[in-house]
PDB file of N, CA, C and O in Angstrom:
ATOM      1  N   UNK A   1       0.821  -1.222  -0.006  1.00 84.00           N
ATOM      2  CA  UNK A   1      -0.035   0.096  -0.056  1.00 84.00           C
ATOM      3  C   UNK A   1       0.916   1.247  -0.053  1.00 84.00           C
ATOM      4  O   UNK A   1       1.987   1.183   0.432  1.00 84.00           O
ATOM      5  N   UNK A   2       0.413   2.347  -0.465  1.00 92.00           N
ATOM      6  CA  UNK A   2       0.959   3.551  -0.343  1.00 92.00           C
ATOM      7  C   UNK A   2      -0.054   4.566  -0.186  1.00 92.00           C
ATOM      8  O   UNK A   2      -1.232   4.448  -0.746  1.00 92.00           O
ATOM      9  N   UNK A   3       0.187   5.671   0.434  1.00 93.00           N
ATOM     10  CA  UNK A   3      -0.784   6.854   0.573  1.00 93.00           C
ATOM     11  C   UNK A   3      -0.733   7.696  -0.607  1.00 93.00           C
ATOM     12  O   UNK A   3       0.325   8.054  -1.190  1.00 93.00           O
ATOM     13  N   UNK A   4      -1.839   7.976  -0.997  1.00 94.00           N
ATOM     14  CA  UNK A   4      -2.177   9.086  -2.055  1.00 94.00           C
ATOM     15  C   UNK A   4      -2.921  10.190  -1.404  1.00 94.00           C
ATOM     16  O   UNK A   4      -4.071  10.131  -1.187  1.00 94.00           O
ATOM     17  N   UNK A   5      -2.178  11.326  -1.037  1.00 94.00           N
ATOM     18  CA  UNK A   5      -2.865  12.350  -0.277  1.00 94.00           C
ATOM     19  C   UNK A   5      -3.716  13.213  -1.226  1.00 94.00           C
ATOM     20  O   UNK A   5      -3.413  13.408  -2.410  1.00 94.00           O
ATOM     21  N   UNK A   6      -4.830  13.562  -0.677  1.00 92.00           N
ATOM     22  CA  UNK A   6      -5.740  14.428  -1.354  1.00 92.00           C
ATOM     23  C   UNK A   6      -5.313  15.908  -1.282  1.00 92.00           C
ATOM     24  O   UNK A   6      -4.979  16.318  -0.221  1.00 92.00           O
ATOM     25  N   UNK A   7      -5.270  16.556  -2.435  1.00 90.00           N
ATOM     26  CA  UNK A   7      -4.850  17.964  -2.566  1.00 90.00           C
ATOM     27  C   UNK A   7      -6.272  18.710  -2.632  1.00 90.00           C
ATOM     28  O   UNK A   7      -6.961  18.465  -3.577  1.00 90.00           O
ATOM     29  N   UNK A   8      -6.442  19.772  -1.804  1.00 86.00           N
ATOM     30  CA  UNK A   8      -7.649  20.555  -1.825  1.00 86.00           C
ATOM     31  C   UNK A   8      -7.929  21.163  -3.094  1.00 86.00           C
ATOM     32  O   UNK A   8      -9.216  21.288  -3.382  1.00 86.00           O
ATOM     33  N   UNK A   9      -7.073  21.394  -4.059  1.00 90.00           N
ATOM     34  CA  UNK A   9      -7.294  21.952  -5.198  1.00 90.00           C
ATOM     35  C   UNK A   9      -7.617  21.098  -6.310  1.00 90.00           C
ATOM     36  O   UNK A   9      -8.218  21.515  -7.360  1.00 90.00           O
ATOM     37  N   UNK A  10      -7.595  19.764  -6.098  1.00 94.00           N
ATOM     38  CA  UNK A  10      -7.961  18.889  -7.061  1.00 94.00           C
ATOM     39  C   UNK A  10      -9.289  18.257  -6.941  1.00 94.00           C
ATOM     40  O   UNK A  10      -9.986  18.190  -5.850  1.00 94.00           O
ATOM     41  N   UNK A  11      -9.930  17.821  -8.019  1.00 96.00           N
ATOM     42  CA  UNK A  11     -11.203  17.279  -8.010  1.00 96.00           C
ATOM     43  C   UNK A  11     -11.129  15.817  -7.524  1.00 96.00           C
ATOM     44  O   UNK A  11     -10.139  15.114  -7.476  1.00 96.00           O
ATOM     45  N   UNK A  12     -12.235  15.159  -7.096  1.00 94.00           N
ATOM     46  CA  UNK A  12     -12.345  13.815  -6.798  1.00 94.00           C
ATOM     47  C   UNK A  12     -11.946  12.898  -7.796  1.00 94.00           C
ATOM     48  O   UNK A  12     -11.234  11.885  -7.719  1.00 94.00           O
ATOM     49  N   UNK A  13     -12.296  13.379  -9.000  1.00 95.00           N
ATOM     50  CA  UNK A  13     -11.930  12.488 -10.189  1.00 95.00           C
ATOM     51  C   UNK A  13     -10.395  12.388 -10.384  1.00 95.00           C
ATOM     52  O   UNK A  13      -9.946  11.398 -10.515  1.00 95.00           O
ATOM     53  N   UNK A  14      -9.816  13.585 -10.264  1.00 95.00           N
ATOM     54  CA  UNK A  14      -8.348  13.599 -10.363  1.00 95.00           C
ATOM     55  C   UNK A  14      -7.630  12.767  -9.406  1.00 95.00           C
ATOM     56  O   UNK A  14      -6.724  12.056  -9.463  1.00 95.00           O
ATOM     57  N   UNK A  15      -8.180  12.930  -8.159  1.00 95.00           N
ATOM     58  CA  UNK A  15      -7.678  12.060  -7.046  1.00 95.00           C
ATOM     59  C   UNK A  15      -7.724  10.543  -7.332  1.00 95.00           C
ATOM     60  O   UNK A  15      -6.837   9.819  -7.115  1.00 95.00           O
ATOM     61  N   UNK A  16      -9.034  10.182  -7.815  1.00 95.00           N
ATOM     62  CA  UNK A  16      -9.142   8.687  -8.045  1.00 95.00           C
ATOM     63  C   UNK A  16      -8.264   8.264  -9.249  1.00 95.00           C
ATOM     64  O   UNK A  16      -7.737   7.236  -9.268  1.00 95.00           O
ATOM     65  N   UNK A  17      -8.008   9.268 -10.155  1.00 95.00           N
ATOM     66  CA  UNK A  17      -7.041   8.925 -11.274  1.00 95.00           C
ATOM     67  C   UNK A  17      -5.597   8.697 -10.799  1.00 95.00           C
ATOM     68  O   UNK A  17      -5.013   7.709 -11.074  1.00 95.00           O
ATOM     69  N   UNK A  18      -5.218   9.491  -9.733  1.00 95.00           N
ATOM     70  CA  UNK A  18      -3.916   9.341  -9.194  1.00 95.00           C
ATOM     71  C   UNK A  18      -3.862   8.013  -8.370  1.00 95.00           C
ATOM     72  O   UNK A  18      -2.834   7.353  -8.315  1.00 95.00           O
ATOM     73  N   UNK A  19      -5.006   7.601  -7.753  1.00 95.00           N
ATOM     74  CA  UNK A  19      -4.938   6.468  -7.039  1.00 95.00           C
ATOM     75  C   UNK A  19      -4.792   5.120  -7.794  1.00 95.00           C
ATOM     76  O   UNK A  19      -4.178   4.205  -7.618  1.00 95.00           O
ATOM     77  N   UNK A  20      -5.424   5.230  -9.157  1.00 95.00           N
ATOM     78  CA  UNK A  20      -5.329   4.344 -10.082  1.00 95.00           C
ATOM     79  C   UNK A  20      -3.937   4.131 -10.681  1.00 95.00           C
ATOM     80  O   UNK A  20      -3.405   3.016 -10.763  1.00 95.00           O
ATOM     81  N   UNK A  21      -3.247   5.213 -10.755  1.00 95.00           N
ATOM     82  CA  UNK A  21      -1.829   5.160 -11.176  1.00 95.00           C
ATOM     83  C   UNK A  21      -1.044   4.579 -10.173  1.00 95.00           C
ATOM     84  O   UNK A  21      -0.172   3.663 -10.489  1.00 95.00           O
ATOM     85  N   UNK A  22      -1.259   4.873  -8.888  1.00 97.00           N
ATOM     86  CA  UNK A  22      -0.455   4.300  -7.758  1.00 97.00           C
ATOM     87  C   UNK A  22      -0.645   2.778  -7.687  1.00 97.00           C
ATOM     88  O   UNK A  22       0.186   1.961  -7.619  1.00 97.00           O
ATOM     89  N   UNK A  23      -1.876   2.384  -7.867  1.00 97.00           N
ATOM     90  CA  UNK A  23      -2.230   0.981  -7.781  1.00 97.00           C
ATOM     91  C   UNK A  23      -1.672   0.226  -8.997  1.00 97.00           C
ATOM     92  O   UNK A  23      -1.148  -0.902  -8.852  1.00 97.00           O
ATOM     93  N   UNK A  24      -1.499   0.779 -10.088  1.00 97.00           N
ATOM     94  CA  UNK A  24      -0.873   0.185 -11.322  1.00 97.00           C
ATOM     95  C   UNK A  24       0.611   0.027 -10.962  1.00 97.00           C
ATOM     96  O   UNK A  24       1.163  -1.094 -11.351  1.00 97.00           O
ATOM     97  N   UNK A  25       1.257   0.981 -10.405  1.00 97.00           N
ATOM     98  CA  UNK A  25       2.690   0.803 -10.170  1.00 97.00           C
ATOM     99  C   UNK A  25       2.800  -0.256  -9.111  1.00 97.00           C
ATOM    100  O   UNK A  25       3.762  -1.029  -9.199  1.00 97.00           O
ATOM    101  N   UNK A  26       2.033  -0.305  -8.151  1.00 97.00           N
ATOM    102  CA  UNK A  26       2.164  -1.314  -7.082  1.00 97.00           C
ATOM    103  C   UNK A  26       2.051  -2.614  -7.565  1.00 97.00           C
ATOM    104  O   UNK A  26       2.667  -3.691  -7.155  1.00 97.00           O
ATOM    105  N   UNK A  27       0.955  -2.818  -8.521  1.00 97.00           N
ATOM    106  CA  UNK A  27       0.706  -4.126  -9.120  1.00 97.00           C
ATOM    107  C   UNK A  27       1.899  -4.615  -9.916  1.00 97.00           C
ATOM    108  O   UNK A  27       2.275  -5.760  -9.845  1.00 97.00           O
ATOM    109  N   UNK A  28       2.544  -3.747 -10.658  1.00 97.00           N
ATOM    110  CA  UNK A  28       3.734  -4.127 -11.348  1.00 97.00           C
ATOM    111  C   UNK A  28       4.862  -4.507 -10.400  1.00 97.00           C
ATOM    112  O   UNK A  28       5.495  -5.550 -10.703  1.00 97.00           O
ATOM    113  N   UNK A  29       5.004  -3.811  -9.441  1.00 96.00           N
ATOM    114  CA  UNK A  29       6.088  -4.229  -8.369  1.00 96.00           C
ATOM    115  C   UNK A  29       5.742  -5.525  -7.828  1.00 96.00           C
ATOM    116  O   UNK A  29       6.620  -6.309  -7.645  1.00 96.00           O
ATOM    117  N   UNK A  30       4.428  -5.853  -7.408  1.00 95.00           N
ATOM    118  CA  UNK A  30       4.132  -7.068  -6.814  1.00 95.00           C
ATOM    119  C   UNK A  30       4.362  -8.144  -7.832  1.00 95.00           C
ATOM    120  O   UNK A  30       4.811  -9.322  -7.436  1.00 95.00           O
ATOM    121  N   UNK A  31       3.856  -8.048  -9.056  1.00 96.00           N
ATOM    122  CA  UNK A  31       4.021  -9.051 -10.064  1.00 96.00           C
ATOM    123  C   UNK A  31       5.501  -9.427 -10.174  1.00 96.00           C
ATOM    124  O   UNK A  31       5.786 -10.649 -10.339  1.00 96.00           O
ATOM    125  N   UNK A  32       6.480  -8.414 -10.239  1.00 96.00           N
ATOM    126  CA  UNK A  32       7.905  -8.709 -10.263  1.00 96.00           C
ATOM    127  C   UNK A  32       8.349  -9.458  -9.004  1.00 96.00           C
ATOM    128  O   UNK A  32       9.153 -10.445  -9.164  1.00 96.00           O
ATOM    129  N   UNK A  33       7.773  -9.235  -7.925  1.00 95.00           N
ATOM    130  CA  UNK A  33       8.241  -9.975  -6.632  1.00 95.00           C
ATOM    131  C   UNK A  33       7.768 -11.297  -6.714  1.00 95.00           C
ATOM    132  O   UNK A  33       8.449 -12.261  -6.238  1.00 95.00           O
ATOM    133  N   UNK A  34       6.464 -11.581  -7.232  1.00 94.00           N
ATOM    134  CA  UNK A  34       5.945 -12.930  -7.426  1.00 94.00           C
ATOM    135  C   UNK A  34       6.788 -13.637  -8.281  1.00 94.00           C
ATOM    136  O   UNK A  34       7.151 -14.787  -8.044  1.00 94.00           O
ATOM    137  N   UNK A  35       7.204 -13.082  -9.438  1.00 96.00           N
ATOM    138  CA  UNK A  35       7.914 -13.720 -10.498  1.00 96.00           C
ATOM    139  C   UNK A  35       9.316 -14.085  -9.961  1.00 96.00           C
ATOM    140  O   UNK A  35       9.829 -15.305 -10.314  1.00 96.00           O
ATOM    141  N   UNK A  36       9.851 -13.274  -9.025  1.00 96.00           N
ATOM    142  CA  UNK A  36      11.189 -13.633  -8.510  1.00 96.00           C
ATOM    143  C   UNK A  36      11.107 -14.367  -7.206  1.00 96.00           C
ATOM    144  O   UNK A  36      12.171 -14.640  -6.519  1.00 96.00           O
ATOM    145  N   UNK A  37       9.932 -14.885  -6.918  1.00 95.00           N
ATOM    146  CA  UNK A  37       9.726 -15.686  -5.676  1.00 95.00           C
ATOM    147  C   UNK A  37       9.941 -14.978  -4.342  1.00 95.00           C
ATOM    148  O   UNK A  37      10.337 -15.570  -3.455  1.00 95.00           O
ATOM    149  N   UNK A  38       9.728 -13.630  -4.302  1.00 95.00           N
ATOM    150  CA  UNK A  38      10.140 -13.000  -3.084  1.00 95.00           C
ATOM    151  C   UNK A  38       8.731 -12.601  -2.271  1.00 95.00           C
ATOM    152  O   UNK A  38       8.794 -11.824  -1.413  1.00 95.00           O
ATOM    153  N   UNK A  39       7.561 -13.364  -2.655  1.00 91.00           N
ATOM    154  CA  UNK A  39       6.413 -13.084  -1.982  1.00 91.00           C
ATOM    155  C   UNK A  39       5.859 -14.369  -1.176  1.00 91.00           C
ATOM    156  O   UNK A  39       5.932 -15.373  -1.743  1.00 91.00           O
ATOM    157  N   UNK A  40       5.635 -14.116   0.041  1.00 86.00           N
ATOM    158  CA  UNK A  40       5.131 -15.142   0.848  1.00 86.00           C
ATOM    159  C   UNK A  40       3.633 -14.806   1.098  1.00 86.00           C
ATOM    160  O   UNK A  40       3.153 -13.775   1.315  1.00 86.00           O
ATOM    161  N   UNK A  41       2.805 -15.875   1.293  1.00 85.00           N
ATOM    162  CA  UNK A  41       1.413 -15.713   1.475  1.00 85.00           C
ATOM    163  C   UNK A  41       1.260 -15.189   2.873  1.00 85.00           C
ATOM    164  O   UNK A  41       2.003 -15.422   3.831  1.00 85.00           O
ATOM    165  N   UNK A  42       0.166 -14.447   3.132  1.00 84.00           N
ATOM    166  CA  UNK A  42      -0.106 -13.712   4.259  1.00 84.00           C
ATOM    167  C   UNK A  42      -1.638 -13.818   4.581  1.00 84.00           C
ATOM    168  O   UNK A  42      -2.423 -13.364   3.621  1.00 84.00           O
ATOM    169  N   UNK A  43      -2.102 -14.158   5.598  1.00 88.00           N
ATOM    170  CA  UNK A  43      -3.536 -14.259   5.893  1.00 88.00           C
ATOM    171  C   UNK A  43      -4.057 -12.781   5.946  1.00 88.00           C
ATOM    172  O   UNK A  43      -3.442 -11.858   6.605  1.00 88.00           O
ATOM    173  N   UNK A  44      -5.141 -12.584   5.066  1.00 85.00           N
ATOM    174  CA  UNK A  44      -5.658 -11.252   5.126  1.00 85.00           C
ATOM    175  C   UNK A  44      -6.380 -10.782   6.293  1.00 85.00           C
ATOM    176  O   UNK A  44      -7.047 -11.677   7.000  1.00 85.00           O
ATOM    177  N   UNK A  45      -6.118  -9.599   6.720  1.00 88.00           N
ATOM    178  CA  UNK A  45      -6.674  -9.047   8.051  1.00 88.00           C
ATOM    179  C   UNK A  45      -7.953  -8.499   7.616  1.00 88.00           C
ATOM    180  O   UNK A  45      -8.330  -8.124   6.457  1.00 88.00           O
ATOM    181  N   UNK A  46      -8.815  -8.180   8.771  1.00 89.00           N
ATOM    182  CA  UNK A  46     -10.123  -7.567   8.460  1.00 89.00           C
ATOM    183  C   UNK A  46      -9.957  -6.163   7.909  1.00 89.00           C
ATOM    184  O   UNK A  46      -9.025  -5.393   8.391  1.00 89.00           O
ATOM    185  N   UNK A  47     -10.572  -5.850   6.869  1.00 86.00           N
ATOM    186  CA  UNK A  47     -10.435  -4.521   6.387  1.00 86.00           C
ATOM    187  C   UNK A  47     -11.616  -3.588   6.429  1.00 86.00           C
ATOM    188  O   UNK A  47     -12.499  -3.954   7.396  1.00 86.00           O
ATOM    189  N   UNK A  48     -11.686  -2.440   5.831  1.00 85.00           N
ATOM    190  CA  UNK A  48     -12.806  -1.568   6.013  1.00 85.00           C
ATOM    191  C   UNK A  48     -13.425  -1.411   4.591  1.00 85.00           C
ATOM    192  O   UNK A  48     -12.856  -1.517   3.700  1.00 85.00           O
ATOM    193  N   UNK A  49     -14.599  -1.084   4.581  1.00 85.00           N
ATOM    194  CA  UNK A  49     -15.480  -0.777   3.517  1.00 85.00           C
ATOM    195  C   UNK A  49     -16.139   0.533   3.530  1.00 85.00           C
ATOM    196  O   UNK A  49     -16.764   0.880   4.560  1.00 85.00           O
ATOM    197  N   UNK A  50     -15.999   1.273   2.487  1.00 85.00           N
ATOM    198  CA  UNK A  50     -16.653   2.569   2.425  1.00 85.00           C
ATOM    199  C   UNK A  50     -17.745   2.557   1.393  1.00 85.00           C
ATOM    200  O   UNK A  50     -17.397   2.197   0.189  1.00 85.00           O
ATOM    201  N   UNK A  51     -18.946   2.596   1.759  1.00 90.00           N
ATOM    202  CA  UNK A  51     -20.029   2.553   0.736  1.00 90.00           C
ATOM    203  C   UNK A  51     -20.107   3.723  -0.194  1.00 90.00           C
ATOM    204  O   UNK A  51     -19.356   4.758   0.065  1.00 90.00           O
ATOM    205  N   UNK A  52     -20.746   3.549  -1.212  1.00 90.00           N
ATOM    206  CA  UNK A  52     -20.989   4.569  -2.270  1.00 90.00           C
ATOM    207  C   UNK A  52     -21.627   5.825  -1.513  1.00 90.00           C
ATOM    208  O   UNK A  52     -22.495   5.601  -0.706  1.00 90.00           O
ATOM    209  N   UNK A  53     -21.131   7.064  -1.746  1.00 91.00           N
ATOM    210  CA  UNK A  53     -21.622   8.140  -1.131  1.00 91.00           C
ATOM    211  C   UNK A  53     -23.136   8.443  -1.303  1.00 91.00           C
ATOM    212  O   UNK A  53     -23.621   8.202  -2.413  1.00 91.00           O
ATOM    213  N   UNK A  54     -23.836   8.817  -0.185  1.00 94.00           N
ATOM    214  CA  UNK A  54     -25.223   9.171  -0.335  1.00 94.00           C
ATOM    215  C   UNK A  54     -25.310  10.547  -0.803  1.00 94.00           C
ATOM    216  O   UNK A  54     -24.430  11.458  -0.807  1.00 94.00           O
ATOM    217  N   UNK A  55     -26.567  11.036  -1.224  1.00 95.00           N
ATOM    218  CA  UNK A  55     -26.818  12.436  -1.644  1.00 95.00           C
ATOM    219  C   UNK A  55     -26.328  13.369  -0.771  1.00 95.00           C
ATOM    220  O   UNK A  55     -25.643  14.437  -1.027  1.00 95.00           O
ATOM    221  N   UNK A  56     -26.535  13.217   0.530  1.00 97.00           N
ATOM    222  CA  UNK A  56     -26.086  14.320   1.623  1.00 97.00           C
ATOM    223  C   UNK A  56     -24.618  14.209   1.717  1.00 97.00           C
ATOM    224  O   UNK A  56     -23.981  15.230   1.867  1.00 97.00           O
ATOM    225  N   UNK A  57     -23.812  13.145   1.590  1.00 94.00           N
ATOM    226  CA  UNK A  57     -22.433  13.088   1.440  1.00 94.00           C
ATOM    227  C   UNK A  57     -21.909  14.047   0.397  1.00 94.00           C
ATOM    228  O   UNK A  57     -20.913  14.783   0.629  1.00 94.00           O
ATOM    229  N   UNK A  58     -22.517  13.888  -0.708  1.00 94.00           N
ATOM    230  CA  UNK A  58     -21.892  14.708  -1.913  1.00 94.00           C
ATOM    231  C   UNK A  58     -22.282  16.214  -1.664  1.00 94.00           C
ATOM    232  O   UNK A  58     -21.516  17.014  -1.827  1.00 94.00           O
ATOM    233  N   UNK A  59     -23.411  16.572  -0.994  1.00 95.00           N
ATOM    234  CA  UNK A  59     -23.778  17.987  -0.673  1.00 95.00           C
ATOM    235  C   UNK A  59     -22.748  18.546   0.246  1.00 95.00           C
ATOM    236  O   UNK A  59     -22.358  19.625   0.049  1.00 95.00           O
ATOM    237  N   UNK A  60     -22.408  17.765   1.270  1.00 96.00           N
ATOM    238  CA  UNK A  60     -21.401  18.207   2.298  1.00 96.00           C
ATOM    239  C   UNK A  60     -20.073  18.364   1.538  1.00 96.00           C
ATOM    240  O   UNK A  60     -19.337  19.358   1.874  1.00 96.00           O
ATOM    241  N   UNK A  61     -19.771  17.493   0.792  1.00 93.00           N
ATOM    242  CA  UNK A  61     -18.431  17.549   0.035  1.00 93.00           C
ATOM    243  C   UNK A  61     -18.391  18.717  -0.843  1.00 93.00           C
ATOM    244  O   UNK A  61     -17.310  19.573  -0.826  1.00 93.00           O
ATOM    245  N   UNK A  62     -19.415  19.014  -1.585  1.00 94.00           N
ATOM    246  CA  UNK A  62     -19.493  20.305  -2.379  1.00 94.00           C
ATOM    247  C   UNK A  62     -19.469  21.482  -1.604  1.00 94.00           C
ATOM    248  O   UNK A  62     -18.958  22.446  -1.978  1.00 94.00           O
ATOM    249  N   UNK A  63     -20.171  21.547  -0.500  1.00 96.00           N
ATOM    250  CA  UNK A  63     -20.319  22.600   0.433  1.00 96.00           C
ATOM    251  C   UNK A  63     -18.938  22.986   0.998  1.00 96.00           C
ATOM    252  O   UNK A  63     -18.665  24.228   1.333  1.00 96.00           O
ATOM    253  N   UNK A  64     -18.090  22.144   1.127  1.00 94.00           N
ATOM    254  CA  UNK A  64     -16.618  22.402   1.465  1.00 94.00           C
ATOM    255  C   UNK A  64     -15.770  23.026   0.401  1.00 94.00           C
ATOM    256  O   UNK A  64     -14.558  23.351   0.559  1.00 94.00           O
ATOM    257  N   UNK A  65     -16.326  23.165  -0.741  1.00 92.00           N
ATOM    258  CA  UNK A  65     -15.698  23.790  -1.846  1.00 92.00           C
ATOM    259  C   UNK A  65     -14.904  22.762  -2.858  1.00 92.00           C
ATOM    260  O   UNK A  65     -14.170  23.154  -3.632  1.00 92.00           O
ATOM    261  N   UNK A  66     -15.125  21.445  -2.495  1.00 94.00           N
ATOM    262  CA  UNK A  66     -14.508  20.602  -3.313  1.00 94.00           C
ATOM    263  C   UNK A  66     -15.400  20.216  -4.548  1.00 94.00           C
ATOM    264  O   UNK A  66     -16.587  20.339  -4.521  1.00 94.00           O
ATOM    265  N   UNK A  67     -14.807  19.703  -5.606  1.00 95.00           N
ATOM    266  CA  UNK A  67     -15.495  19.414  -6.830  1.00 95.00           C
ATOM    267  C   UNK A  67     -15.479  17.806  -7.139  1.00 95.00           C
ATOM    268  O   UNK A  67     -14.352  17.248  -6.749  1.00 95.00           O
ATOM    269  N   UNK A  68     -16.438  17.367  -7.792  1.00 94.00           N
ATOM    270  CA  UNK A  68     -16.347  15.883  -8.254  1.00 94.00           C
ATOM    271  C   UNK A  68     -15.437  15.794  -9.418  1.00 94.00           C
ATOM    272  O   UNK A  68     -14.696  14.869  -9.507  1.00 94.00           O
ATOM    273  N   UNK A  69     -15.577  16.586 -10.426  1.00 95.00           N
ATOM    274  CA  UNK A  69     -14.785  16.630 -11.633  1.00 95.00           C
ATOM    275  C   UNK A  69     -14.721  18.098 -12.226  1.00 95.00           C
ATOM    276  O   UNK A  69     -15.618  18.871 -11.947  1.00 95.00           O
ATOM    277  N   UNK A  70     -13.613  18.328 -12.784  1.00 95.00           N
ATOM    278  CA  UNK A  70     -13.357  19.636 -13.410  1.00 95.00           C
ATOM    279  C   UNK A  70     -13.155  19.464 -15.008  1.00 95.00           C
ATOM    280  O   UNK A  70     -12.622  18.287 -15.400  1.00 95.00           O
ATOM    281  N   UNK A  71     -13.490  20.465 -15.648  1.00 94.00           N
ATOM    282  CA  UNK A  71     -13.268  20.340 -17.167  1.00 94.00           C
ATOM    283  C   UNK A  71     -11.656  20.115 -17.373  1.00 94.00           C
ATOM    284  O   UNK A  71     -11.411  19.229 -18.294  1.00 94.00           O
ATOM    285  N   UNK A  72     -10.907  20.729 -16.536  1.00 93.00           N
ATOM    286  CA  UNK A  72      -9.455  20.476 -16.799  1.00 93.00           C
ATOM    287  C   UNK A  72      -8.952  19.055 -16.601  1.00 93.00           C
ATOM    288  O   UNK A  72      -7.894  18.602 -17.035  1.00 93.00           O
ATOM    289  N   UNK A  73      -9.873  18.218 -15.944  1.00 94.00           N
ATOM    290  CA  UNK A  73      -9.512  16.809 -15.775  1.00 94.00           C
ATOM    291  C   UNK A  73      -9.377  15.946 -17.114  1.00 94.00           C
ATOM    292  O   UNK A  73      -8.732  14.919 -17.037  1.00 94.00           O
ATOM    293  N   UNK A  74      -9.847  16.411 -18.163  1.00 93.00           N
ATOM    294  CA  UNK A  74      -9.818  15.823 -19.309  1.00 93.00           C
ATOM    295  C   UNK A  74      -8.373  15.536 -19.776  1.00 93.00           C
ATOM    296  O   UNK A  74      -8.096  14.546 -20.526  1.00 93.00           O
ATOM    297  N   UNK A  75      -7.529  16.480 -19.386  1.00 92.00           N
ATOM    298  CA  UNK A  75      -6.084  16.387 -19.816  1.00 92.00           C
ATOM    299  C   UNK A  75      -5.452  15.129 -19.183  1.00 92.00           C
ATOM    300  O   UNK A  75      -4.401  14.677 -19.813  1.00 92.00           O
ATOM    301  N   UNK A  76      -6.070  14.552 -18.215  1.00 90.00           N
ATOM    302  CA  UNK A  76      -5.567  13.264 -17.608  1.00 90.00           C
ATOM    303  C   UNK A  76      -5.380  12.192 -18.666  1.00 90.00           C
ATOM    304  O   UNK A  76      -4.482  11.359 -18.535  1.00 90.00           O
ATOM    305  N   UNK A  77      -6.283  12.193 -19.593  1.00 88.00           N
ATOM    306  CA  UNK A  77      -6.400  11.134 -20.676  1.00 88.00           C
ATOM    307  C   UNK A  77      -5.507  11.315 -21.799  1.00 88.00           C
ATOM    308  O   UNK A  77      -5.582  10.535 -22.668  1.00 88.00           O
ATOM    309  N   UNK A  78      -4.859  12.544 -21.792  1.00 90.00           N
ATOM    310  CA  UNK A  78      -4.017  12.836 -22.917  1.00 90.00           C
ATOM    311  C   UNK A  78      -2.566  12.890 -22.555  1.00 90.00           C
ATOM    312  O   UNK A  78      -1.653  13.396 -23.394  1.00 90.00           O
ATOM    313  N   UNK A  79      -2.167  12.496 -21.382  1.00 75.00           N
ATOM    314  CA  UNK A  79      -0.740  12.489 -20.991  1.00 75.00           C
ATOM    315  C   UNK A  79       0.003  11.320 -21.670  1.00 75.00           C
ATOM    316  O   UNK A  79      -0.516  10.335 -21.915  1.00 75.00           O
ATOM    317  N   UNK A  80       1.185  11.572 -21.706  1.00 69.00           N
ATOM    318  CA  UNK A  80       2.147  10.540 -22.257  1.00 69.00           C
ATOM    319  C   UNK A  80       2.655   9.634 -21.197  1.00 69.00           C
ATOM    320  O   UNK A  80       2.763  10.028 -20.032  1.00 69.00           O
TER     321      UNK A  80
END
């Protein structure tokens, strides 16, 4: 795991995009470790689950000045 800190100036969409990039890097790293026999099995611990946000959650999020998506987020899909 690695932390992907939320930046107040970014949209939730942008943050999710960065989380996916992080997950992709971690997956490649893990696959390399598996290939090289450096991974040992480990019993999964109890995790947490966050449900899909309810309408009130979205209203509170927006009230704090955050955005779900910005027009500028489209540039995320045209990076090299």
